[in-house]
Each structure stands twice: as structure tokens, then as C-alpha cells.
CSV table of C-alpha atoms in Angstrom, one decimal:
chain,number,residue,atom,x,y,z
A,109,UNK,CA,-22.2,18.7,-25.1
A,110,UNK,CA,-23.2,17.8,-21.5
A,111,UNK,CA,-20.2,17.4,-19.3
A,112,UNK,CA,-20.0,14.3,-17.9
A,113,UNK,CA,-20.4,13.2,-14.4
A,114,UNK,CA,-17.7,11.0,-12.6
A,115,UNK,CA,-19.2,8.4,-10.8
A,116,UNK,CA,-16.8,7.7,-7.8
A,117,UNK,CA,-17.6,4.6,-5.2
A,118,UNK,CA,-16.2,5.2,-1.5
A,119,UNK,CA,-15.3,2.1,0.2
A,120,UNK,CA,-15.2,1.9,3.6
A,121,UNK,CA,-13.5,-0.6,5.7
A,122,UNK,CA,-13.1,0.5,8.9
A,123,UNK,CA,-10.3,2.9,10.4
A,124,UNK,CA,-10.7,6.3,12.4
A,125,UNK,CA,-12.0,8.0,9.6
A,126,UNK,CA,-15.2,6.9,10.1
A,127,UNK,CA,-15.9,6.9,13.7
A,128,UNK,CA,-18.4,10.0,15.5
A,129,UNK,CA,-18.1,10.8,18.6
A,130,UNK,CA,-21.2,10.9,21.4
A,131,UNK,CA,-21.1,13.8,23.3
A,132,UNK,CA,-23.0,12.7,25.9
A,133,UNK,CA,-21.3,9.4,26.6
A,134,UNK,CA,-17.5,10.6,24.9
A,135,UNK,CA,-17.8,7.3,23.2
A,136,UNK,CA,-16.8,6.9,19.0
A,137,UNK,CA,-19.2,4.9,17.5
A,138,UNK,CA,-19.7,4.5,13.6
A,139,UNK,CA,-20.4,7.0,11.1
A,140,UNK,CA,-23.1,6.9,9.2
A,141,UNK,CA,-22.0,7.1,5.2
A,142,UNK,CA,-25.2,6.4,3.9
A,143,UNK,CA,-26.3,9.8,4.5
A,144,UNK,CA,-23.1,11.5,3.8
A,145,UNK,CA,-23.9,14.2,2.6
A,146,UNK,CA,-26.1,15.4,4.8
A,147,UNK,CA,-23.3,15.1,7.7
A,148,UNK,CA,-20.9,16.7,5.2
A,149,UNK,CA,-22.5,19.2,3.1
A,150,UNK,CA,-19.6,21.0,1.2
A,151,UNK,CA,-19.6,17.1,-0.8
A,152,UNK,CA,-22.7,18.9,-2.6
A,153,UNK,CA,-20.2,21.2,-4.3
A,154,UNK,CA,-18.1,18.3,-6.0
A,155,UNK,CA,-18.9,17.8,-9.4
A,156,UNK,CA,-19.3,13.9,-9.5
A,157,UNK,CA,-22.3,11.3,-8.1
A,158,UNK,CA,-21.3,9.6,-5.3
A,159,UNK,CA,-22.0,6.0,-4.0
A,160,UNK,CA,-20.8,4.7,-0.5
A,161,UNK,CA,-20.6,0.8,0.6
A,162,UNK,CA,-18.9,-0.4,3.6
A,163,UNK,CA,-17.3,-3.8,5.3
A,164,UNK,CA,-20.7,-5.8,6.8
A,165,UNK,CA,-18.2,-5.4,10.1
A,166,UNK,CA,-16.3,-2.3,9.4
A,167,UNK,CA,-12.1,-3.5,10.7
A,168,UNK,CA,-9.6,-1.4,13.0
A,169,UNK,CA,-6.2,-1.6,10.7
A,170,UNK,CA,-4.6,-3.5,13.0
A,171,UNK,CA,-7.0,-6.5,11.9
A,172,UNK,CA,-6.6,-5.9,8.4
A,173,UNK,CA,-5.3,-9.2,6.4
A,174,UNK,CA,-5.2,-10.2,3.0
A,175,UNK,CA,-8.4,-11.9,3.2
A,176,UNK,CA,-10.0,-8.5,3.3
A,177,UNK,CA,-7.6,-7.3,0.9
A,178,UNK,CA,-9.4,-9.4,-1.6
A,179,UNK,CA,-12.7,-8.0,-0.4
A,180,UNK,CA,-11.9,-4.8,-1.5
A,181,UNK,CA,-10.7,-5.6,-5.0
A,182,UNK,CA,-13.3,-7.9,-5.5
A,183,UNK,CA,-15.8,-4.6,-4.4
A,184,UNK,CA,-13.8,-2.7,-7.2
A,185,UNK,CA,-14.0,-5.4,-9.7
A,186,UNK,CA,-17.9,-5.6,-9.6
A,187,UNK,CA,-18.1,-2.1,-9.7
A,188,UNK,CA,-15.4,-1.4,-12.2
A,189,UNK,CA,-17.5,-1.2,-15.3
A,190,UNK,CA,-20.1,1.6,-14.0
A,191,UNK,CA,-17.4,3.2,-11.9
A,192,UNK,CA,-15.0,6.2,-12.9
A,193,UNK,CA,-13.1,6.2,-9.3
A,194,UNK,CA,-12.2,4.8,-6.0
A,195,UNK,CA,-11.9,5.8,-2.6
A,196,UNK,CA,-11.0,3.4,-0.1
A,197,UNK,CA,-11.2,4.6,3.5
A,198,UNK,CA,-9.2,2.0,5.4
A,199,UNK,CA,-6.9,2.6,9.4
A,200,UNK,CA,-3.9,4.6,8.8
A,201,UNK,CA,-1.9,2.1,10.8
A,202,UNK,CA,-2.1,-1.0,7.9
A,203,UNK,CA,-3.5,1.4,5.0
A,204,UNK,CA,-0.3,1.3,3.5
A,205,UNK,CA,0.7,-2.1,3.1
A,206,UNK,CA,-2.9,-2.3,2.2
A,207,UNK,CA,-2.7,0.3,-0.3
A,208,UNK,CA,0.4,-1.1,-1.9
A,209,UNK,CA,-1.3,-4.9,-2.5
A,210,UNK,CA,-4.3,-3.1,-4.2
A,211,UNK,CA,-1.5,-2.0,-6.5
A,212,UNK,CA,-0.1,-5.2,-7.4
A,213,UNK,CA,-3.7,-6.9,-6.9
A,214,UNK,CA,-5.5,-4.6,-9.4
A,215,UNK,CA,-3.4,-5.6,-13.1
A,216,UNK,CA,-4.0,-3.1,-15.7
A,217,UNK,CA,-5.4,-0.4,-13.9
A,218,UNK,CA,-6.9,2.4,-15.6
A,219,UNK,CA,-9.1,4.2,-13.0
A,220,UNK,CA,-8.0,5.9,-9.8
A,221,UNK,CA,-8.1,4.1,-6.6
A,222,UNK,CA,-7.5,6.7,-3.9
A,223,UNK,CA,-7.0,5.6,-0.3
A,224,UNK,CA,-7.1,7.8,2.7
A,225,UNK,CA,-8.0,7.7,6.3
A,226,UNK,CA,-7.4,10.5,9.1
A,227,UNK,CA,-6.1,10.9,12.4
A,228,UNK,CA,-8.5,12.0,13.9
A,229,UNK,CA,-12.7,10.7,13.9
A,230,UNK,CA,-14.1,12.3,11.1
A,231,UNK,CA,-16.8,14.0,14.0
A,232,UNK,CA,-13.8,15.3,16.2
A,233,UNK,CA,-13.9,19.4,16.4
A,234,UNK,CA,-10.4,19.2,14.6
A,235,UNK,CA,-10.7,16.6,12.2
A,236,UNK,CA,-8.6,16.0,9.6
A,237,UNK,CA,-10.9,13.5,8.1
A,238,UNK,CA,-13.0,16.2,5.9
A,239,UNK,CA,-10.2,17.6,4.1
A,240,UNK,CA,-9.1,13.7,3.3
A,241,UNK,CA,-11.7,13.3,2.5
A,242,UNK,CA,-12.9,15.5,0.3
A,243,UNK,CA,-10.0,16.2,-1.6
A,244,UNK,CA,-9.8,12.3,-2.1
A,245,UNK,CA,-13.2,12.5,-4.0
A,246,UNK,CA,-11.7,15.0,-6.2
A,247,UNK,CA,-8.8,13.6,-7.2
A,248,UNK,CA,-11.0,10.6,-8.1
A,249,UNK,CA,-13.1,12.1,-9.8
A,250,UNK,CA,-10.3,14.4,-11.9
A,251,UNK,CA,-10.5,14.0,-15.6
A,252,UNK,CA,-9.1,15.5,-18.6
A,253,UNK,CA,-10.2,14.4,-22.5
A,254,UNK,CA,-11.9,11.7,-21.1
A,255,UNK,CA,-9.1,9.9,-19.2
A,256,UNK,CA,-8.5,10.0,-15.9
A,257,UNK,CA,-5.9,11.9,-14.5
A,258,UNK,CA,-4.6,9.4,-12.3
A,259,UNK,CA,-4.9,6.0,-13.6
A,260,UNK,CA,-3.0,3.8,-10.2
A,261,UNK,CA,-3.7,3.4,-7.0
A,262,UNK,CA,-2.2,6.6,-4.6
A,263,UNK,CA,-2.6,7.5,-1.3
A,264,UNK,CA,-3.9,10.9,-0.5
A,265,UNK,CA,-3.0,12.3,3.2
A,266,UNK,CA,-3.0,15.4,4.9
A,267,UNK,CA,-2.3,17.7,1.6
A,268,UNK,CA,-0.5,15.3,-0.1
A,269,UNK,CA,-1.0,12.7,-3.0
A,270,UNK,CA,1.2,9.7,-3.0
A,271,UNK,CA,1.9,6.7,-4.8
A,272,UNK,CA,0.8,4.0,-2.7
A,273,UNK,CA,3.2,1.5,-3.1
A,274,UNK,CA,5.9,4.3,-2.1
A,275,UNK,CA,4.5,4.9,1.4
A,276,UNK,CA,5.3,4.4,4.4
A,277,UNK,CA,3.4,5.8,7.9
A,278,UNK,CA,6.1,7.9,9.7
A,279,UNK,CA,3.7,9.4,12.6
A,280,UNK,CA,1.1,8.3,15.0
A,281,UNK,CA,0.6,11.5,16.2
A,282,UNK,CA,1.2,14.3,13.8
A,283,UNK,CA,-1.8,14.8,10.4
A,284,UNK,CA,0.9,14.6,8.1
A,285,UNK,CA,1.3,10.6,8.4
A,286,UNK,CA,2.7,10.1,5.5
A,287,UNK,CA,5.7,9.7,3.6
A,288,UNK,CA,7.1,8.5,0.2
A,289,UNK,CA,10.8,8.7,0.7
A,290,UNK,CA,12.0,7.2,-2.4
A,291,UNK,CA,9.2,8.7,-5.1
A,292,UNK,CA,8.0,12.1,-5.8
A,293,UNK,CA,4.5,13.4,-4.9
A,294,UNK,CA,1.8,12.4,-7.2
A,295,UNK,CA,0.0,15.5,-6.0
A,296,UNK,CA,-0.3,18.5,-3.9
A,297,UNK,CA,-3.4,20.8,-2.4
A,298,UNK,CA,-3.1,24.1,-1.9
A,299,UNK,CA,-4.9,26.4,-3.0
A,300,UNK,CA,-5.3,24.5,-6.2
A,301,UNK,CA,-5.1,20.8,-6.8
A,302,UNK,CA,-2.0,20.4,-8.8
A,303,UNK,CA,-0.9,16.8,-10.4
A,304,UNK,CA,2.5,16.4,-10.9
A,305,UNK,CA,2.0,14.7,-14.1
A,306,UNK,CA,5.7,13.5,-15.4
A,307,UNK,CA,5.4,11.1,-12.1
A,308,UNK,CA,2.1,9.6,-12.7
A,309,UNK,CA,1.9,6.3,-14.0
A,310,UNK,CA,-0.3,5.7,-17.3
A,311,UNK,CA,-2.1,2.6,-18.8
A,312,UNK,CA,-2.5,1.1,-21.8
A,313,UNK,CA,-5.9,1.7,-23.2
A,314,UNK,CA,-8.3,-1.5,-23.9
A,315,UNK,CA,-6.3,-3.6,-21.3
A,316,UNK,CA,-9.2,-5.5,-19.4
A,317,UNK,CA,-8.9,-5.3,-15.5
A,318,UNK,CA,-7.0,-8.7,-13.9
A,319,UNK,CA,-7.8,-9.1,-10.4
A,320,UNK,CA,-4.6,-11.3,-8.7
A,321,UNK,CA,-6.7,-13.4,-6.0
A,322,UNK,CA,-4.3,-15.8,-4.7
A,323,UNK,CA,-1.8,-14.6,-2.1
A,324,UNK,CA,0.3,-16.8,-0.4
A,325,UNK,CA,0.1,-15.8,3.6
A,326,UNK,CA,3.3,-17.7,4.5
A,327,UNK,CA,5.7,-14.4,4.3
A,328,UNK,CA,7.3,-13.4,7.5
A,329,UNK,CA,10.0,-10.2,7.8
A,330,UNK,CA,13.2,-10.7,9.7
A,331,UNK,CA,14.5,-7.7,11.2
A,332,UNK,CA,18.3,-8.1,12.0
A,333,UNK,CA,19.3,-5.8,15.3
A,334,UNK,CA,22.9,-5.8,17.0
A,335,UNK,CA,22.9,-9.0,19.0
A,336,UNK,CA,20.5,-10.8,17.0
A,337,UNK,CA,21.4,-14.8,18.2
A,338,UNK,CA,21.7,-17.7,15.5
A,339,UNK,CA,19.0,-19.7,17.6
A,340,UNK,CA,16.6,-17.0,16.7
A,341,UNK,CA,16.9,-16.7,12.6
A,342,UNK,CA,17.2,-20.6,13.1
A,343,UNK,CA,13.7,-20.7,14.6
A,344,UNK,CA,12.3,-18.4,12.1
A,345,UNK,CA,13.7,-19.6,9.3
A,346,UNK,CA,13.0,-23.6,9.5
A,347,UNK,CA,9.3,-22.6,9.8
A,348,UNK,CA,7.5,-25.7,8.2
A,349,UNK,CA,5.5,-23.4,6.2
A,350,UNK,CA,7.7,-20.9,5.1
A,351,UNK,CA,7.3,-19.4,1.2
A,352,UNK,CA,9.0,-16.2,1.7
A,353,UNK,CA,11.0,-14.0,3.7
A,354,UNK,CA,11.6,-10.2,3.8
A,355,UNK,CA,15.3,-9.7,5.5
A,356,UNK,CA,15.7,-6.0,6.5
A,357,UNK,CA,19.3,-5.4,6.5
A,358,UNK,CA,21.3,-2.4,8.1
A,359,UNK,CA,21.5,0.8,5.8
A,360,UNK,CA,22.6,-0.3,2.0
A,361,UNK,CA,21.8,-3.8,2.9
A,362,UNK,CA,24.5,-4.8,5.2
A,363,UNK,CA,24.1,-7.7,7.5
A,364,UNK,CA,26.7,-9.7,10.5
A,365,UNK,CA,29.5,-11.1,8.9
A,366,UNK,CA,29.2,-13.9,11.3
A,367,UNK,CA,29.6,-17.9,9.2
A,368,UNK,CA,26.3,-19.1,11.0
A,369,UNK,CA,24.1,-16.6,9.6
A,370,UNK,CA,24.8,-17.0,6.0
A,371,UNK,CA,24.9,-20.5,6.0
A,372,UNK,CA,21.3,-20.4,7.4
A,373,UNK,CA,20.4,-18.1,4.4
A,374,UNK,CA,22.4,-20.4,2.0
A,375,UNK,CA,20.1,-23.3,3.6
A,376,UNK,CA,17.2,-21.6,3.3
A,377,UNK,CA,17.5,-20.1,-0.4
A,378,UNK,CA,18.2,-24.3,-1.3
A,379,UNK,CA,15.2,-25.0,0.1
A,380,UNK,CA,13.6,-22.8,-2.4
A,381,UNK,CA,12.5,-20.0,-0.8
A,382,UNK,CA,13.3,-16.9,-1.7
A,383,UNK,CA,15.2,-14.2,0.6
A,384,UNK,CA,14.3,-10.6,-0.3
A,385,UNK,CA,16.9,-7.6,0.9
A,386,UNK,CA,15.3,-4.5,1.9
A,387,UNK,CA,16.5,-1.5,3.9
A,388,UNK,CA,15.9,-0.9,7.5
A,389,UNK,CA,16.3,3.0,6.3
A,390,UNK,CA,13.4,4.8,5.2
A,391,UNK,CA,15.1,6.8,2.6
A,392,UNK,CA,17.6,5.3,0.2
A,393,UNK,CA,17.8,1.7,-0.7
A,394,UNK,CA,19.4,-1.9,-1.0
A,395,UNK,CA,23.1,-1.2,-3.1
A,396,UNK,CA,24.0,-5.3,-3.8
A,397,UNK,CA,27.7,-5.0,-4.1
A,398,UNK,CA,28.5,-1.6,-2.2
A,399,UNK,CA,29.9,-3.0,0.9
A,400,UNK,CA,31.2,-6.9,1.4
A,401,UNK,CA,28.7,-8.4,3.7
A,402,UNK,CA,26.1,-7.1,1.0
A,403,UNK,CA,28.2,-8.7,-2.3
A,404,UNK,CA,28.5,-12.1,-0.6
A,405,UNK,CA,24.4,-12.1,-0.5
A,406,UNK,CA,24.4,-11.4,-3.8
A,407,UNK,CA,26.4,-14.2,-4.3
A,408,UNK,CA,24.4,-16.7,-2.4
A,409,UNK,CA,21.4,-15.5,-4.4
A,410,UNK,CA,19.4,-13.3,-1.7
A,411,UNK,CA,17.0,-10.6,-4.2
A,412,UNK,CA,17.5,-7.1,-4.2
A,413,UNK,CA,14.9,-5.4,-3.2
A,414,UNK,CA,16.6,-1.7,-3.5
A,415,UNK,CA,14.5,0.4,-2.8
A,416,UNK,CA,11.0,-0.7,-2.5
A,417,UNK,CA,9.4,-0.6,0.9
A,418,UNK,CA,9.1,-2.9,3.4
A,419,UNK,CA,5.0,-2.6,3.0
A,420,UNK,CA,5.5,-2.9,-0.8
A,421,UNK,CA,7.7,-5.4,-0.2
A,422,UNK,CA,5.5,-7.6,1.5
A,423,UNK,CA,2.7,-7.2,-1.0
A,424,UNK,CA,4.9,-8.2,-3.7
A,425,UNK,CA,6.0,-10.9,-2.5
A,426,UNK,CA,2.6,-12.8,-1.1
A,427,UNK,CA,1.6,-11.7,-4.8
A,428,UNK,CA,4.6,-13.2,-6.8
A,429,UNK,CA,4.4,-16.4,-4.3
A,430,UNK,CA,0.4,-17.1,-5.1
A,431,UNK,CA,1.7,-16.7,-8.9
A,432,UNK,CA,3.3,-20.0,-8.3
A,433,UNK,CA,6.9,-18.3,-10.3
A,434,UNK,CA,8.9,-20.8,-11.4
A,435,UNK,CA,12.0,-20.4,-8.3
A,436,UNK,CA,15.1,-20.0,-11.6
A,437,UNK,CA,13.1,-17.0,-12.6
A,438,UNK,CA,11.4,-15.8,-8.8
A,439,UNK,CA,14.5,-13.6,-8.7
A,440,UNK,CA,15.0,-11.4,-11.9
A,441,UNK,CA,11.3,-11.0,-11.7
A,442,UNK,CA,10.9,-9.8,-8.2
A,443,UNK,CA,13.9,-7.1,-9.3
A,444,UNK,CA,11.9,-6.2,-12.1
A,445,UNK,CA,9.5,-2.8,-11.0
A,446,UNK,CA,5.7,-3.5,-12.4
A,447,UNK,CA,3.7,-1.2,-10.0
A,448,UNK,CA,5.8,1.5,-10.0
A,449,UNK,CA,7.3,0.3,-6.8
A,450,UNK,CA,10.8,0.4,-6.7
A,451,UNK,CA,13.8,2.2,-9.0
């Protein structure tokens, strides 16, 4: 029988990754992916077909919003059907609170959506983009029996194979970005591609793709700091608009023990909008109960986010929100994992 080619659709939005450089004016200007490989020629070797698309008016991260989150899952949602994989070449600055909404965007997920960008413009002399790159398109396109080997959406950087909902950028300046604290590695390349398969989260078979299209925008994250002064989590939090909040708390989830501040979170919980309680650490998690300033949110209601990150968070949250959850059960459900995101 004649082994069958993965068909594997890259995606590009924008980012680093795809930007040349012109010798002769030093300027970056866009890469041209419709004749990929031709510019990369070891792509030749990889034993899948390859199809490339791109943002009419490719984005720096730093522009990236949920509106063009939606583009992209709405690019793998008409190409789901004839497509075995994903990769989705997005700024390394956003990709992954990006990364982590494609995971709660995409329900019932069966196929690998791989994100990646690079440090450095994929024509720089010492790039970082080709290895992404490539080793992105393999992981995509990785089967076994028939079934994809990984089956959610992960982040592959500098070596690396993460899930996306579990990152978190630790380094503008150094290739190895990346960093899933709270989660083993999906992956690792070496000199083999090895899956760590016990971590790797599976889907039910015959489960039709959902595609989650309505986020509520009206999140904001409060980040309490020594000093922080009641006129300022006032201001924020009587926004007229407000749906959501994500309150990053000191280490376990300790906040001031100062009267004003939680009766501005009582105030705002009544009002019906829920208060989620993440960590300002980047390994470790929310512990409701551990320490007092922690149990009394718990009492006044605030949600435990444990330890999910800040990015995931966010996602989550605008996701839950456009869900229109009933408030009574907003709570148990946001502590529930679904994505893989927290534990």
C-alpha cells in the first residue's frame, strides 16, 4: 500500500519569521512563501505536500487581537477537511496568548496545529527561523496508524515542543523564547524527533470540529505591585464595560490585606463579573486557602485560576465570557481544565 502523504497548510500572519533582509538597502521586507521551497530547499526532503496562505496584510504581534484570532481559525476551519496539519507562523511577542485562544477556539481538535515564529528574519545569516521551521512541518505532518501524533494545538520553539496553552515568552533576546513552567515538553529535537507521548493530549474520534467565534473583548488584567493606591483598582474596576478581570496576585495568590481593596472586589464580583486569581510567578500556581489574604478571596468568591497562565488565562476567559455562562456556574467551570491548560 502507498504511504500516504500529509497534507500540512502553513499560515502566516505576520511576525519576524517571515521577513528577508535587502542587502543593499539593510532593510527587512516580506518573504516570499509562495515559492518556499525554492528559498528553502531542504523542505524538499519532508515527506508531506505543502500549501502556504498568508494575512492580505501580514501583522507585527504587537497588533495581534482577537479579531484576527478568528481569522486564523476560520483559515483552519475551511481547510480542515483536506488538511492533515497546521502551522501557524505568528510574532513571538503575542504568539502565545495567540496560541493558547486557538486552543480553546478550536473544540474537538483532532489535527495538529503547530505555531512557531523565530527570533531572528528567516533571511538573517543566523536564523533560527529554518530550524522552526522546518521541524514545525514535521511535527505536523507526524503520523502513526493513521492518527496524528499530536492531536492539540503546541508551540514548537528553538528545539522544543510545547503545549500552547502552557507557555509563556521568557526572552527577547535569547532563541530559546520559550517556556512552559507548569507542563512537561510535548516534544524534543535532537538528533531525533522524540514525542513525549504520556503528556500529549488525545481526541475522541468522530467528534466534528466546533469553531468558538464569539469572544468578549471587555477583559482587562490587574497587576497588584507594592504601593498599588485604591483610586487606581477603583478606576479600573468601575469600567462601564467591564466583563472580566484577570487579578495577578503575589506568589500563591496573596494580595494587601488592606479593607478598601476587597471591598472593591466584593463590589465588583456583585456586579457580576467575575474575578480570576492568577500568579504573578511564572512557575507554581494560585493555592486558595494557603495563606489568609488568599482564603478570604476565596470567600468572597474570586476563581482560582491555579496554575494556568496569565496568556491562557486571558483566552479562557474572553472564551467563557462570549459563551454567555450562566454567572452561578462561571466559577466551577472556569476551574474546570478543558484545553489541557491548567492542573
Amino acid at each position: 500500500m502507498e504511504k500516504r502523504v500529509p497534507q500540512i497548510l502553513i499560515i502566516y500572519t505576520g511576525g519576524t519569521i517571515g521577513m528577508v533582509k535587502d542587502y543593499e538597502t539593510n532593510a527587512l521586507k516580506p518573504f516570499d512563501f509562495e515559492n518556499l521551497k525554492t528559498k528553502i530547499p531542504e523542505l524538499n526532503l519532508l515527506e508531506c505536500s505543502l500549501k502556504t496562505t498568508a494575512f492580505e496584510q501580514p501583522i507585527d504581534s504587537s497588533d495581534m487581537s482577537p479579531d484576527h484570532w478568528i481569522n486564523i481559525a476560520e483559515i483552519i476551519e475551511s481547510n480542515h477537511d483536506q488538511t492533515d496539519g497546521f502551522v501557524v507562523l505568528t510574532g513571538t511577542d503575542t504568539m502565545s496568548y495567540t496560541a493558547s485562544a486557538m486552543s480553546f477556539i478550536l473544540e474537538n481538535l483532532s489535527k495538529p496545529v503547530i505555531f512557531t515564529g523565530s527570533q531572528l528574519p528567516i533571511g538573517d545569516l543566523r536564523t533560527d527561523a529554518k530550524e522552526n521551521l522546518i521541524t514545525a512541518i514535521q511535527v505536523a505532518s507526524a503520523f502513526e496508524n493513521g492518527e496524528a501524533v499530536v492531536q492539540e494545538v503546541a508551540l514548537y520553539f528553538e528545539y522544543k515542543l510545547y503545549r500552547a496553552n502552557r507557555t509563556t515568552k521568557v526572552s527577547a533576546e535569547q532563541f530559546e523564547a520559550f517556556q512552559s513552567p507548569n507542563y512537561p515538553n510535548l516534544g524534543e529535537s535532537g538528533v531525533h524527533l522524540i514525542f513525549n507521548r504520556q503528556f500529549l493530549k488525545r481526541t475522541k474520534k468522530d467528534l466534528p470540529l466546533k469553531v468558538q467565534k464569539n469572544l468578549d473583548a471587555n477583559v482587562v488584567i490587574l497587576k497588584l505591585f507594592p504601593g498599588i493606591q485604591r483610586s487606581m483598582v477603583e478606576y479600573i474596576l468601575n469600567y462601564p464595560d467591564l466583563h472580566g478581570v484577570i487579578l495577578e496576585t503575589y506568589g500563591a495568590g496573596n494580595a494587601p490585606t488592606d479593607s478598601w481593596f476587597f471591598e472593591i472586589l466584593i463590589k465588583t464580583i456583585q456586579r457580576g463579573i467575575p474575578i480570576v486569581n492568577v500568579s504573578q510567578c511564572i512557575s507554581g500556581g494560585v493555592l486558595m486557602g494557603l495563606y489568609e489574604t488568599s482564603t478570604k478571596m476565596k470567600s468572597i468568591g474570586v476563581i482560582n485560576g491555579k496554575n494556568i497562565t496569565t496568556e491562557s488565562a486571558v483566552a479562557k476567559l474572553k472564551l467563557m465570557l462570549g459563551l454567555k455562562i450562566p454567572y452561578n456556574e462561571f466559577k466551577e467551570k472556569f476551574e474546570t481544565e478543558i484545553r489541557g491548560e491548567m492542573s
